[in-house]
GROMACS .gro file of C-alpha atoms in nm:
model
  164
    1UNK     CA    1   0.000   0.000   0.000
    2UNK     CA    2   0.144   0.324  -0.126
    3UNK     CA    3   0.056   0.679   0.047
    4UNK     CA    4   0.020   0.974  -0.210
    5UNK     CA    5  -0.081   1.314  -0.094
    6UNK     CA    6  -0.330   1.161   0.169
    7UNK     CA    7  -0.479   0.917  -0.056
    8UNK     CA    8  -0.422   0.527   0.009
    9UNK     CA    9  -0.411   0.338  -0.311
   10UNK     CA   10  -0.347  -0.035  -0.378
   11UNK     CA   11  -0.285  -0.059  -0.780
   12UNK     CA   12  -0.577   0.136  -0.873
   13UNK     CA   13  -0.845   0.124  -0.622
   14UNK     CA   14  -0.887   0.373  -0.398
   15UNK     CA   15  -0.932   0.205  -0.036
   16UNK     CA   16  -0.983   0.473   0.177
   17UNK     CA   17  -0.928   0.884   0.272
   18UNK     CA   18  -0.678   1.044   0.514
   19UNK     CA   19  -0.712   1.388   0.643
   20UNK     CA   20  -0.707   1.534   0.274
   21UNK     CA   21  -1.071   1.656   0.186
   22UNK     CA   22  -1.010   1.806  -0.172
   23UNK     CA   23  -0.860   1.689  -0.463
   24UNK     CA   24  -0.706   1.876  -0.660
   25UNK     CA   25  -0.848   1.948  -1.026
   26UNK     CA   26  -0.751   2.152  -1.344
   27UNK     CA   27  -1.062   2.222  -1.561
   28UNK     CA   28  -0.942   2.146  -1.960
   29UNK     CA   29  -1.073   2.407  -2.188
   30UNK     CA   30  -1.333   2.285  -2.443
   31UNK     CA   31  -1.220   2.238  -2.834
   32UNK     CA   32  -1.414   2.464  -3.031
   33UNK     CA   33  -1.622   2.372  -3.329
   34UNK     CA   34  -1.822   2.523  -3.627
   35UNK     CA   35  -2.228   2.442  -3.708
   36UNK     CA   36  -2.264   2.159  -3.976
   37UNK     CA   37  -2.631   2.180  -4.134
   38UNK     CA   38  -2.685   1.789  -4.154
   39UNK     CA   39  -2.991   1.836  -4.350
   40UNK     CA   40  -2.828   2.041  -4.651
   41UNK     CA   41  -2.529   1.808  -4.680
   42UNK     CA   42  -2.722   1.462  -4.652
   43UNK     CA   43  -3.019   1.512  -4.915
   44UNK     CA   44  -2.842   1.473  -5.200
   45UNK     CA   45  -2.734   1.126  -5.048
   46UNK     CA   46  -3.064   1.039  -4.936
   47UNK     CA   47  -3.198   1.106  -5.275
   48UNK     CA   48  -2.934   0.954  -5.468
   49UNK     CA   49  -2.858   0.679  -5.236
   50UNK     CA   50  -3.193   0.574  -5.130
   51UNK     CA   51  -3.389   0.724  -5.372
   52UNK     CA   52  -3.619   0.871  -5.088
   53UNK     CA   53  -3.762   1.226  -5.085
   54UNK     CA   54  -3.524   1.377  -4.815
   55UNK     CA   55  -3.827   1.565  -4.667
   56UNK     CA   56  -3.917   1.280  -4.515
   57UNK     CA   57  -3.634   1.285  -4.275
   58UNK     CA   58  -3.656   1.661  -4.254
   59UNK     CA   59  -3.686   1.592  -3.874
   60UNK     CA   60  -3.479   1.329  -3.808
   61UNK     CA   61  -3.201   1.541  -3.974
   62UNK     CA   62  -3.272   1.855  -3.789
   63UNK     CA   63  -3.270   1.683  -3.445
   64UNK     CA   64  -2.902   1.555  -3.511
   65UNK     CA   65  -2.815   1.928  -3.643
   66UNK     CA   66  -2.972   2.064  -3.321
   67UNK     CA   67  -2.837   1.748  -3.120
   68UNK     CA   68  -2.484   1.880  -3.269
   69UNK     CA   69  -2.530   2.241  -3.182
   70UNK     CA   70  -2.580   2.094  -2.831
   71UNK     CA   71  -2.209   1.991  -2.764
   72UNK     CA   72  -2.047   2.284  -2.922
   73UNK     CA   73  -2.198   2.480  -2.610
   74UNK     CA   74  -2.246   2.218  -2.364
   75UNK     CA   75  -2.431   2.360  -2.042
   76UNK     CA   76  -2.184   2.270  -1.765
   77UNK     CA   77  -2.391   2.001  -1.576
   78UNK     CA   78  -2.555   1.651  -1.571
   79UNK     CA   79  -2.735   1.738  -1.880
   80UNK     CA   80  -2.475   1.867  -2.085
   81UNK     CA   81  -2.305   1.584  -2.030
   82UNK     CA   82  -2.601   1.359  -2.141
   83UNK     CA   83  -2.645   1.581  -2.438
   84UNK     CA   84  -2.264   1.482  -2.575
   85UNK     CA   85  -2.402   1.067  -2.534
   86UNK     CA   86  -2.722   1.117  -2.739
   87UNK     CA   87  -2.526   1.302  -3.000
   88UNK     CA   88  -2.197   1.027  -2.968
   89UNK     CA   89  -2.519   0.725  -3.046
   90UNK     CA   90  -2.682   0.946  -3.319
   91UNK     CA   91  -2.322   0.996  -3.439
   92UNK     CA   92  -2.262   0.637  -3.444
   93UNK     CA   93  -2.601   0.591  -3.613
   94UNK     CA   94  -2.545   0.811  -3.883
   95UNK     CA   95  -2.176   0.714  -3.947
   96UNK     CA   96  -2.308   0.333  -4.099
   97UNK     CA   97  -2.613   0.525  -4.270
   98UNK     CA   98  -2.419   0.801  -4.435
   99UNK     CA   99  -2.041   0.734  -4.438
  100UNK     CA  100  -1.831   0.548  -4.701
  101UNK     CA  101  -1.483   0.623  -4.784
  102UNK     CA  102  -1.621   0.680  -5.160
  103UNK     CA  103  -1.933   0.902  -5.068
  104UNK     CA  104  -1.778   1.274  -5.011
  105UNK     CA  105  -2.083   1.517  -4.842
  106UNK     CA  106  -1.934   1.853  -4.914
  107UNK     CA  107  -1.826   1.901  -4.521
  108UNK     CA  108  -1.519   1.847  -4.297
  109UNK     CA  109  -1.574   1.813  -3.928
  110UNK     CA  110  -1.391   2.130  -3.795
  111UNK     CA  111  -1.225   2.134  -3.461
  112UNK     CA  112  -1.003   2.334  -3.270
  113UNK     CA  113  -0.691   2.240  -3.068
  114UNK     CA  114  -0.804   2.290  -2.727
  115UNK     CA  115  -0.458   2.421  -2.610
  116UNK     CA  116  -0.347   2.566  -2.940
  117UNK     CA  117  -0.653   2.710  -3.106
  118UNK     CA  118  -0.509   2.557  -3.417
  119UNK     CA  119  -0.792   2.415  -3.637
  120UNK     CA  120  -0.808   2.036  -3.777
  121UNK     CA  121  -1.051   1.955  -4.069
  122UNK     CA  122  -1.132   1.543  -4.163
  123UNK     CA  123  -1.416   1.398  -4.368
  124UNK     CA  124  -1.426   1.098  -4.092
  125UNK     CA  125  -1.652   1.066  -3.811
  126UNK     CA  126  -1.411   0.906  -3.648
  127UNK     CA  127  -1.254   1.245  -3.578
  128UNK     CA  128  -1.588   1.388  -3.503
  129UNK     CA  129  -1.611   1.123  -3.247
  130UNK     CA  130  -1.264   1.177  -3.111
  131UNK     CA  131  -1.339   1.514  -3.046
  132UNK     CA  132  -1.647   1.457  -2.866
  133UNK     CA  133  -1.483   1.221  -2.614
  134UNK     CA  134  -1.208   1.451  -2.550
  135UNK     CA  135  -1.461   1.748  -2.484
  136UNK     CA  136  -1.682   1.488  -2.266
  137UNK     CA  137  -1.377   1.432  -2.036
  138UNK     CA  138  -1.301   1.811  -2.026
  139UNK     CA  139  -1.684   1.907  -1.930
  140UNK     CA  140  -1.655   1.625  -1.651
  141UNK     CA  141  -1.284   1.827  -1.515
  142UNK     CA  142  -1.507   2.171  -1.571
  143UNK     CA  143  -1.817   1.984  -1.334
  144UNK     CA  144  -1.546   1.848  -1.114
  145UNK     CA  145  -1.325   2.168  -1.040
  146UNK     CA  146  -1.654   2.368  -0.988
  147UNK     CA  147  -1.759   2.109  -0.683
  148UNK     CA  148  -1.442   2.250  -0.511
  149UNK     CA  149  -1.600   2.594  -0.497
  150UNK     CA  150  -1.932   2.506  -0.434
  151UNK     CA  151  -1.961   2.265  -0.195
  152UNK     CA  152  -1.832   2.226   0.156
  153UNK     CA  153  -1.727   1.817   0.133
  154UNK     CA  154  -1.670   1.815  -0.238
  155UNK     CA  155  -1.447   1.506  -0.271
  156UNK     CA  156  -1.746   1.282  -0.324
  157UNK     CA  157  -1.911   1.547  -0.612
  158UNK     CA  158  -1.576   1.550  -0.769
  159UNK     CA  159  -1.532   1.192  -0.826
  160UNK     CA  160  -1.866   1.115  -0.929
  161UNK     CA  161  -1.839   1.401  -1.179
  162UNK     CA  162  -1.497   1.251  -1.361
  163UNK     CA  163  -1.676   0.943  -1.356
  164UNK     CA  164  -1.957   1.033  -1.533
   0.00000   0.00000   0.00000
């Protein structure tokens, strides 16, 4: 059993506290995106692909685009962070509907650096999804670092919101 700034670990398991109440937690900033109209890039597809009227999934399209819009300002709580695993499933939803390494939409998935600022374009969703999971786990260091300031006994609050 090691002891680590009054924590106790034993590999990875926490087994108990010592007199440390807080820990301590840098909030990563968020990457920063641009708004992707789903519904103007996929109805050519739709049409061509599926030979549907896209109108038909006028709704379904504008629910991911809003869905989208979502994450790019998460609200800094239990729902933003729900809001970034409905778009993640409609993500990976869309990605076997829509994407094929020969099928080009007309868009790039746009995403800042979060430490940089520089910006990376890719036609994958992959990337898209990359990004999302790295802006998940900075929301849940944002929720976490805020428990220190709001709460008396924020320990528990601050693990529960990196686990999230």
């Amino acid at each position: 059993m090691v002891l680590w700034n009054g924590f106790s670990f034993q590999g990875v398991q926490i087994l108990h506290w010592t007199t440390r109440s807080r820990l301590p937690v840098i909030p990563i900033g968020l990457k920063d995106t641009h708004f992707i109209d789903f519904k103007t890039h996929f109805s050519s597809f739709i049409v061509s692909h599926y030979h549907e009227d896209p109108g038909k999934f006028s709704e379904a399209l504008n629910r991911l685009t809003l869905s989208r819009s979502k994450v790019t300002e998460p609200q800094r709580s239990a729902n933003g962070l729900r809001d970034f695993r409905a778009y993640y499933n409609l993500l990976n939803t869309i990605e076997r509907r829509f994407f094929d390494e020969s099928v080009h939409h007309g868009f790039r998935f746009s995403w800042s650096d979060a430490f940089t600022g520089e910006q990376h374009n890719q036609r994958s969703p992959a990337f898209e999804k990359g990004s999302l999971i790295f802006n998940y786990a900075a929301l849940c260091s944002q929720i976490a670092a805020a428990c220190v300031r709001l709460l008396q006994s924020p320990t528990n609050a601050q693990i529960s919101g990196l686990g999230s």
